[in-house]
Tab-separated table of C-alpha atoms in Angstrom:
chain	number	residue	atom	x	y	z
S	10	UNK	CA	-23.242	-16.192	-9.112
S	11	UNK	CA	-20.443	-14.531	-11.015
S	12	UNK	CA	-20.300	-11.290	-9.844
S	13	UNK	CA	-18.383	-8.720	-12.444
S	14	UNK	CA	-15.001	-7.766	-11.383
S	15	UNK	CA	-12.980	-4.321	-12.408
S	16	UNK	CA	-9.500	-4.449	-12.901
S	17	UNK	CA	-8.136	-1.351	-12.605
S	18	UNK	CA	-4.922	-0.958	-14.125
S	19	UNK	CA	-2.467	2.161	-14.269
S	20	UNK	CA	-0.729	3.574	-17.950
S	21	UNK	CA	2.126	5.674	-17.193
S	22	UNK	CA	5.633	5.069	-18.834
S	23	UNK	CA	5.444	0.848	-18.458
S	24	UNK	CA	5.938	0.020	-22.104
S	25	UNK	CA	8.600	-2.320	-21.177
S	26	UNK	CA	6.394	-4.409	-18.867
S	27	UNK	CA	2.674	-3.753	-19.805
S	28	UNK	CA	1.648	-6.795	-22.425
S	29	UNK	CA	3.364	-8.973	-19.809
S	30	UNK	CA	0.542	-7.196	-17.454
S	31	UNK	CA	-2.087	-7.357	-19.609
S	32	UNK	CA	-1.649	-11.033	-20.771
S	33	UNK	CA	-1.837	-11.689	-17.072
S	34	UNK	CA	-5.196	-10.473	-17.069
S	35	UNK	CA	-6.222	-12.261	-20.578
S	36	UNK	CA	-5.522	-15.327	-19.224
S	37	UNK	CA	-7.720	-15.212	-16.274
S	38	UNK	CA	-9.885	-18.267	-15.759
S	39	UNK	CA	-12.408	-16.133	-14.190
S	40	UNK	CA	-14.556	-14.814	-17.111
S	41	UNK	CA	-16.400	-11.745	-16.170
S	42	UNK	CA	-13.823	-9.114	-15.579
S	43	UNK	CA	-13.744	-5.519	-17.408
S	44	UNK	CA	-10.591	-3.715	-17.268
S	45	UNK	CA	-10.455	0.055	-16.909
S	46	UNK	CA	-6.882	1.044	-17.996
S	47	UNK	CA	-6.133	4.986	-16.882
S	48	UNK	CA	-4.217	6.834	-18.848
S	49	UNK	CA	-1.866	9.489	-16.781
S	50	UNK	CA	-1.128	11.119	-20.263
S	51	UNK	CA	1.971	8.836	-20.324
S	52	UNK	CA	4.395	10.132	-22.756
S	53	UNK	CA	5.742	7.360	-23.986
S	54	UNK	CA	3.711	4.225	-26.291
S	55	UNK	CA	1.875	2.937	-23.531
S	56	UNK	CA	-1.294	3.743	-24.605
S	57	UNK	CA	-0.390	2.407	-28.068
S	58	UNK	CA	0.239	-1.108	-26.777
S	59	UNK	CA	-2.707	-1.129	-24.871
S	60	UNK	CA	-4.879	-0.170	-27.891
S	61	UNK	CA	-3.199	-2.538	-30.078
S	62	UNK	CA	-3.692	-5.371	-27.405
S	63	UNK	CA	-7.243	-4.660	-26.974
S	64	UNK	CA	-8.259	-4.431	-30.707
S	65	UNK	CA	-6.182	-7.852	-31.279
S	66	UNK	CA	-7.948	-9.867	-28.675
S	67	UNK	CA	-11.187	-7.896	-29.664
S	68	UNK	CA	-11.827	-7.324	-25.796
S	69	UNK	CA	-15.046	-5.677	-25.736
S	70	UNK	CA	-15.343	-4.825	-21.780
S	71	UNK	CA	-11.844	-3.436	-21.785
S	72	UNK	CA	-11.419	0.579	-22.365
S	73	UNK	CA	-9.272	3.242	-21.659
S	74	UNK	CA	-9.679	6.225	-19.925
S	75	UNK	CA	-7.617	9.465	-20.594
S	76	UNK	CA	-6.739	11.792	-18.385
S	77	UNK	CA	-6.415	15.780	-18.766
S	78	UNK	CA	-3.186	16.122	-17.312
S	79	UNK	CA	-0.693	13.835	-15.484
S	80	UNK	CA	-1.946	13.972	-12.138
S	81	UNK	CA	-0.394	10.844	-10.054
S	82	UNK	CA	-1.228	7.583	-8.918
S	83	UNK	CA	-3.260	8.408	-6.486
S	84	UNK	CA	-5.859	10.663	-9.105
S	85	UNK	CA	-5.745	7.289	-11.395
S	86	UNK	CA	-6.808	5.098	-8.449
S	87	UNK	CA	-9.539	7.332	-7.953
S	88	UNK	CA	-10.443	7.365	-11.241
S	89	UNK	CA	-10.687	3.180	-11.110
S	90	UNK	CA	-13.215	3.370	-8.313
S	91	UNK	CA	-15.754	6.503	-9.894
S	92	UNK	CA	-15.656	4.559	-13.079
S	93	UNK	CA	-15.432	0.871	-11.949
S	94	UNK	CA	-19.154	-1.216	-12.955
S	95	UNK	CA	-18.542	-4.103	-11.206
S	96	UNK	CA	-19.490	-5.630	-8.229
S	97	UNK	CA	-15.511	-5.997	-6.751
S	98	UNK	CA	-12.723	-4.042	-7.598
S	99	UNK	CA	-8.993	-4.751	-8.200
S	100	UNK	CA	-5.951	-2.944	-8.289
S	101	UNK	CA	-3.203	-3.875	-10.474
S	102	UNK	CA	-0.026	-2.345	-11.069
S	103	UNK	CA	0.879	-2.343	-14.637
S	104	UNK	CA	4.569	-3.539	-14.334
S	105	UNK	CA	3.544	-6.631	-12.012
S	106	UNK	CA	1.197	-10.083	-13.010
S	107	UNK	CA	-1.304	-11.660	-11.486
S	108	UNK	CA	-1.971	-15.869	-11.253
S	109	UNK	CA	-4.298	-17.129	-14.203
S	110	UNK	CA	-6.637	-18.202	-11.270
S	111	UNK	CA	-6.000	-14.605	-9.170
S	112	UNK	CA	-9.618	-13.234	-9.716
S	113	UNK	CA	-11.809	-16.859	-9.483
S	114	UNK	CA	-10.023	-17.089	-5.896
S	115	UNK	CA	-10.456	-14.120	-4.490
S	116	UNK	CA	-14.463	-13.814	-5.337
S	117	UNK	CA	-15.040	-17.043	-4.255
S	118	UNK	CA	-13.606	-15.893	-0.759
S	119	UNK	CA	-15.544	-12.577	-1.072
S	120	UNK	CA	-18.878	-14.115	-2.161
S	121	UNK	CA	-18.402	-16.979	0.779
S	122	UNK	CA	-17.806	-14.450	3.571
S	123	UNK	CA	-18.996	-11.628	2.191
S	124	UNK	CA	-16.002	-9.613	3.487
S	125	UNK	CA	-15.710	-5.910	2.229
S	126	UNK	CA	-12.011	-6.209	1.448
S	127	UNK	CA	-10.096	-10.280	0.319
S	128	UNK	CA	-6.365	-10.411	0.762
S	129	UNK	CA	-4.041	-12.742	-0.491
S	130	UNK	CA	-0.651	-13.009	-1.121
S	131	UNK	CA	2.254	-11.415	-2.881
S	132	UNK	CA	5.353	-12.660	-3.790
S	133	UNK	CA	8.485	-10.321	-5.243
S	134	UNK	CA	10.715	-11.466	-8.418
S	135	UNK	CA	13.803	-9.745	-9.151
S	136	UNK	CA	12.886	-8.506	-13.091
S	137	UNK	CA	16.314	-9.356	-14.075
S	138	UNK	CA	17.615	-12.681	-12.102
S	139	UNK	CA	13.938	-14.462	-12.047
S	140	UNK	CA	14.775	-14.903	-8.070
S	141	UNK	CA	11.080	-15.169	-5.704
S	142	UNK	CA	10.755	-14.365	-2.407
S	143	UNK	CA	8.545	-12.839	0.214
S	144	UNK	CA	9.073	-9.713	0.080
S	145	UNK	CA	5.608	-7.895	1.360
S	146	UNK	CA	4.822	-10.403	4.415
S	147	UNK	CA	3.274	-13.942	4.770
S	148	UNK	CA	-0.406	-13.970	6.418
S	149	UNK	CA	-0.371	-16.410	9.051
S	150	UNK	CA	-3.978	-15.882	10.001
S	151	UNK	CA	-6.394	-17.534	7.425
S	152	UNK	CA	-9.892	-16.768	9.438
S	153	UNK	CA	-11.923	-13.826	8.171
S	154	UNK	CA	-11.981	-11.065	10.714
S	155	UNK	CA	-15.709	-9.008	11.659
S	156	UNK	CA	-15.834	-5.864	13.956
S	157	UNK	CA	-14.030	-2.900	12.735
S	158	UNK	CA	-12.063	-2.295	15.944
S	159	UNK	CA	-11.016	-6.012	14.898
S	160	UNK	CA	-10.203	-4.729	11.727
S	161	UNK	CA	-8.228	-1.833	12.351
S	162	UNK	CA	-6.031	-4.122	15.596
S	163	UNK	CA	-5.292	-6.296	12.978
S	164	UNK	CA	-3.593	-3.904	10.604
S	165	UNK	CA	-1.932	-2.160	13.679
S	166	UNK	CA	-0.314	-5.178	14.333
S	167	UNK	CA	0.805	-5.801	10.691
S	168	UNK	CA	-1.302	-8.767	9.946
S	169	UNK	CA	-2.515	-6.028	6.999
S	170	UNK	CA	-0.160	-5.859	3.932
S	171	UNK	CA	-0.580	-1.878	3.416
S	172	UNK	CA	-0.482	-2.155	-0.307
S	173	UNK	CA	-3.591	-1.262	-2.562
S	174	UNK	CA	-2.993	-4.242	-4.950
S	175	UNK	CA	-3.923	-7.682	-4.702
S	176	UNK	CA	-6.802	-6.851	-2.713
S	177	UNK	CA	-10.661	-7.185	-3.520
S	178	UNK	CA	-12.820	-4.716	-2.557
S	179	UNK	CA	-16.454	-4.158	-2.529
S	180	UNK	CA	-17.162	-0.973	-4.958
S	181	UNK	CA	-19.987	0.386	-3.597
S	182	UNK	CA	-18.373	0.121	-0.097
S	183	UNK	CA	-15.920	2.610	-1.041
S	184	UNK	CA	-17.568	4.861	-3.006
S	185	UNK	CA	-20.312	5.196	-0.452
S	186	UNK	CA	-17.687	5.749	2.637
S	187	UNK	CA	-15.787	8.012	-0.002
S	188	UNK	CA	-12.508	5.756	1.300
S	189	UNK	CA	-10.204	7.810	-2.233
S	190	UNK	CA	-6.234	8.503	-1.955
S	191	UNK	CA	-5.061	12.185	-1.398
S	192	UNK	CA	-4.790	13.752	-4.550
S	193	UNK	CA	-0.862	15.381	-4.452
S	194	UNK	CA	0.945	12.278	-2.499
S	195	UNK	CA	2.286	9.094	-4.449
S	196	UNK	CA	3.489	5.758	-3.476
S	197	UNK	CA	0.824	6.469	-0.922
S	198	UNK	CA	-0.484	2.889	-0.542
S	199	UNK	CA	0.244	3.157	3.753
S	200	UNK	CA	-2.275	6.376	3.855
S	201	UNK	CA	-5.279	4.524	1.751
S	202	UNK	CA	-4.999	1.474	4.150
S	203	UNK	CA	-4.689	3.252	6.966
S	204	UNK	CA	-7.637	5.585	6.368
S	205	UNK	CA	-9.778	2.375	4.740
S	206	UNK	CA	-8.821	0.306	8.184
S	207	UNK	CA	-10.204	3.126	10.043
S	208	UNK	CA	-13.408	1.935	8.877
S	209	UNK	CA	-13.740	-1.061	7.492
S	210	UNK	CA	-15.918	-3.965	9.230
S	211	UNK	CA	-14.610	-7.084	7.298
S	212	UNK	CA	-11.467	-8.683	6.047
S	213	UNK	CA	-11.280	-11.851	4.457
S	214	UNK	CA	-7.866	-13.795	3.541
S	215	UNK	CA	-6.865	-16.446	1.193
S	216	UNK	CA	-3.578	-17.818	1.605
S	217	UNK	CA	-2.745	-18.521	-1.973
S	218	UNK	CA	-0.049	-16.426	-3.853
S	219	UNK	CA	-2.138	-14.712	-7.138
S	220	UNK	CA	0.104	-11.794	-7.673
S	221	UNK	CA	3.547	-11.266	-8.691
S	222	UNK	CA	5.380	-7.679	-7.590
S	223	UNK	CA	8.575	-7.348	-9.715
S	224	UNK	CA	11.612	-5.751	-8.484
S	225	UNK	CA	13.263	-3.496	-11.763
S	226	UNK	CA	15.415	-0.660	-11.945
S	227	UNK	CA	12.721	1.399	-12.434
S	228	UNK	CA	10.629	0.453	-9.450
S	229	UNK	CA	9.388	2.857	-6.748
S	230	UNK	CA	11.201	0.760	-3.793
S	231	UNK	CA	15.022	1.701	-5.865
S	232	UNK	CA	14.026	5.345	-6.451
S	233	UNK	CA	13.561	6.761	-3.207
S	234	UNK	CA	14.786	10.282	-2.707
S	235	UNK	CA	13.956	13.168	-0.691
S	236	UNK	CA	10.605	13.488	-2.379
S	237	UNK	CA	9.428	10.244	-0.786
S	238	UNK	CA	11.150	11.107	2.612
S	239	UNK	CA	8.904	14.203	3.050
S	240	UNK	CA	5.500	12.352	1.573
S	241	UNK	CA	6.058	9.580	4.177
S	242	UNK	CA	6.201	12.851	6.985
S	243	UNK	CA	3.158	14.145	5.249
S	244	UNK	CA	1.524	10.943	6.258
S	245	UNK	CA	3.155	10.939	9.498
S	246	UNK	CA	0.844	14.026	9.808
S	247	UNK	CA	-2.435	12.418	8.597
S	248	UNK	CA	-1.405	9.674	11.294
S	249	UNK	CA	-0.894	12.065	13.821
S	250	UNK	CA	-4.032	13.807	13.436
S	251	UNK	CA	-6.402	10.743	13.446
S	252	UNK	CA	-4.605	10.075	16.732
S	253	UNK	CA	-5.659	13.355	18.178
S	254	UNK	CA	-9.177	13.487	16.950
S	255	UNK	CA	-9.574	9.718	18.454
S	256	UNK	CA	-11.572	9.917	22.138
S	257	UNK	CA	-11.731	6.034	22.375
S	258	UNK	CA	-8.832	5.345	24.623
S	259	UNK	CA	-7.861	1.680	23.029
S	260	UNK	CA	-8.084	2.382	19.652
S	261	UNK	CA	-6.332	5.868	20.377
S	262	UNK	CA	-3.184	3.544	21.859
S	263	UNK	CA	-3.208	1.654	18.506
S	264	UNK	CA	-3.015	4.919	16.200
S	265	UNK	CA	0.078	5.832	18.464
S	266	UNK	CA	1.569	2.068	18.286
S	267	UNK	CA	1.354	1.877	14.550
S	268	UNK	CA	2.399	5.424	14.120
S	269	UNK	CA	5.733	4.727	16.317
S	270	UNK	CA	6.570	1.752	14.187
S	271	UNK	CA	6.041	3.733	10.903
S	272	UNK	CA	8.169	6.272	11.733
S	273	UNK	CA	10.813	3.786	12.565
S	274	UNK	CA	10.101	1.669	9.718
S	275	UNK	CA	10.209	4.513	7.204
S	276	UNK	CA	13.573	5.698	8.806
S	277	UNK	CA	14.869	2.462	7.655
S	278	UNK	CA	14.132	2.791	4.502
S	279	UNK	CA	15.450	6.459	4.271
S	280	UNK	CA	18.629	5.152	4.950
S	281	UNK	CA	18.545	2.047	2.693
S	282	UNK	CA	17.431	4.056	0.086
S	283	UNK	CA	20.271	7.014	0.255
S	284	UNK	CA	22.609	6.330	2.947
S	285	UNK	CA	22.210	10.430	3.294
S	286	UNK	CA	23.249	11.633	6.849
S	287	UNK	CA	21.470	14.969	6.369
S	288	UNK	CA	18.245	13.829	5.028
S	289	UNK	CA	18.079	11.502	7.118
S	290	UNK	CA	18.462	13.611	9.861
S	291	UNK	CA	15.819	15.757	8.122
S	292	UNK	CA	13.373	13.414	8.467
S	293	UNK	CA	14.555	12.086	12.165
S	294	UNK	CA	13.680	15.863	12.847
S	295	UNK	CA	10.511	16.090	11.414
S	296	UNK	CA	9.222	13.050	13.165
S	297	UNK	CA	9.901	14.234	16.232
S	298	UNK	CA	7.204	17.020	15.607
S	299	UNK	CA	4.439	14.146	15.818
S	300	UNK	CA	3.109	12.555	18.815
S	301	UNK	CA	4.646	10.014	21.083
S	302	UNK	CA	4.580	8.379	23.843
S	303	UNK	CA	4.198	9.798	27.184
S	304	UNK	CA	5.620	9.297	30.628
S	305	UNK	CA	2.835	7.611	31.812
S	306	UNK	CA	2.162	5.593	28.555
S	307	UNK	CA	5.889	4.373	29.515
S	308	UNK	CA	4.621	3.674	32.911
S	309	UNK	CA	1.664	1.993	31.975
S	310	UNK	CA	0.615	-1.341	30.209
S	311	UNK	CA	-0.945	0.005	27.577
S	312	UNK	CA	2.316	-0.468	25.235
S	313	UNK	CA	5.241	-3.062	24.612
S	314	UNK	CA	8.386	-2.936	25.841
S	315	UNK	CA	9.650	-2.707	21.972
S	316	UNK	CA	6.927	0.014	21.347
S	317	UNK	CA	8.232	2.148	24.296
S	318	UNK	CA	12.142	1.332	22.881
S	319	UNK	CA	11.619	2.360	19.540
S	320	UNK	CA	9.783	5.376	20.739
S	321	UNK	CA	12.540	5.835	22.885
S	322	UNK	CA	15.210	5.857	19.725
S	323	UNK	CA	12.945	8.032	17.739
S	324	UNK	CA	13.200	11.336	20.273
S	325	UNK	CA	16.803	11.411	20.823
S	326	UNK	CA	18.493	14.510	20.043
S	327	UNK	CA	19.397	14.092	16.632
S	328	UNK	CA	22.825	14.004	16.398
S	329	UNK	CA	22.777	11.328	19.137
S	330	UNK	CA	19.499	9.559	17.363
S	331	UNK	CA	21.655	9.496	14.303
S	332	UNK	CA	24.373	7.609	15.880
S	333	UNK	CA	22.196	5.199	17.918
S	334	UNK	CA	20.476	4.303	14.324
S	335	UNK	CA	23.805	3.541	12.856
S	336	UNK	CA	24.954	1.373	15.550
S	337	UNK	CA	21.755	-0.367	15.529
S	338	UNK	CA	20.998	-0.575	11.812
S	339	UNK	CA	24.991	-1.705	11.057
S	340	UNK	CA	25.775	-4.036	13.376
């Protein structure tokens, strides 16, 4: 069985990386794939290149899909799942690649274990230097993982990259659990997973590399400003609320756990990003408007010791949380 596969793939101001994408895809060894490129009315030649590469390789399962307005990532990655045929779906972002052998892999995982979702690995490549690394995480567990509260442990923990790409997901899983992205955030890859993890009853992994994330000038992780400080609080808020609406005591401590370490994570990169006292301090205030962790969650068992300190450095007063921070993140 060769199961069709969508590739869904962004257009919005990427002419300088796109055919680099899209011959990615061409070269797949994997034969049936369509590819469902979305058109954020990009205002620059994007969709040019894309037509021109499609009529020159005379790809008859590739198409384009136009937008009304520029409405965000999140609208286009909607988009790829209400219009994707296949049996699978993958994400690709249209400034990174994907190994020739990317798609065969990652079915034959899916179509072995018949997992809902297949991860496998990334790897990041400075755009200018050619220098690889690991930039997203290394998966250390291979074994495929059944039982949502399984599931959903496992991405508390981190053993979940939180990143929409790279993964292969069953369509008609999503679209009938109506697991979409919240129209009005970007860069909101951390929501998605969250919200899919909340549900999900499979995960299988593959421990090959088959994509390539490039680090440019003009990627998300170098542009960071304000605007992405208060979308990560807006998800702090989603978070939040799933933790309050949970009744199951266990899985209630892991919504806390992995909402303590986002806030701390995402206060790291705040800083990295701007090295700005007062919105950083901004956002150390906000945070402190979610939940956390109790007197008796300190006393009990129920968390770490370096859950219950990073709690601990995320409800300082500010002025003294901003100091602690410094000390910490400096030394």
């Amino acid at each position: 069985m060769n199961p069709l596969v969508t590739i869904s793939i962004p257009l919005y101001k990427c002419v300088d990386f796109l055919e680099r994408c899209l011959d990615s895809v061409l070269a797949q060894t994997y034969s049936n794939i369509e590819v469902t490129l979305i058109n954020d009315n990009t205002p620059d030649k994007s969709v040019q290149i894309a037509e021109d590469f499609i009529a020159e390789h005379q790809l008859e399962t590739w198409k384009i899909i136009h937008l009304e307005r520029n409405s965000g990532l999140s609208v286009v990655r909607n988009k790829g799942i209400d219009t994707a045929k296949g049996r699978y779906l993958f994400f690709l972002d249209s400034d990174d690649t994907i190994t020739p052998d990317c798609i065969m892999k990652l079915v034959e995982v899916g179509e072995r274990t018949g997992a809902e979702m297949v991860v496998s690995q990334i790897e990041c490549e400075q755009f200018k230097t050619g220098h690889k690394h690991f930039c997203m995480g290394q998966l250390n567990h291979l074994e495929t993982i059944f039982g949502n509260a399984q599931v959903f442990e496992a991405f508390a923990e981190g053993k979940i990259l939180s990143s929409a790409v790279n993964k292969l997901f069953i369509v008609s899983y999503l679209q009938k659990e109506k697991i979409y992205f919240v129209p009005g955030l970007f860069a909101q890859d951390e929501l998605w997973t969250f919200q899919l993890t909340l549900k999900i009853n499979s995960v299988a992994f593959q421990k090959d590399i088959t994509y390539t994330y490039y680090l440019h000038d003009k990627s998300v992780i170098h542009n960071r400003d304000k605007r992405n400080f208060d979308n990560w609080f807006t998800i702090g808020r989603y978070i939040d609320d799933e933790y309050k609406k949970e009744t199951d005591r266990a899985r209630k401590n892991l919504i806390l756990k992995y909402l303590i370490h986002y806030k701390s994570l995402t206060l790291q990169m705040n800083w990295k990003a701007q090295k700005n006292e007062e919105l950083w301090k901004e956002s150390y205030t906000n945070y402190k408007m979610l939940s956390s962790l109790s007197l008796r969650d300190y006393l009990s068992r129920d968390y770490s010791s370096g859950s219950k300190k990073l709690n601990l450095f995320n409800q300082l007063p500010t002025e003294l949380g901003f100091m602690v921070f410094k000390w910490r993140y400096e030394r």
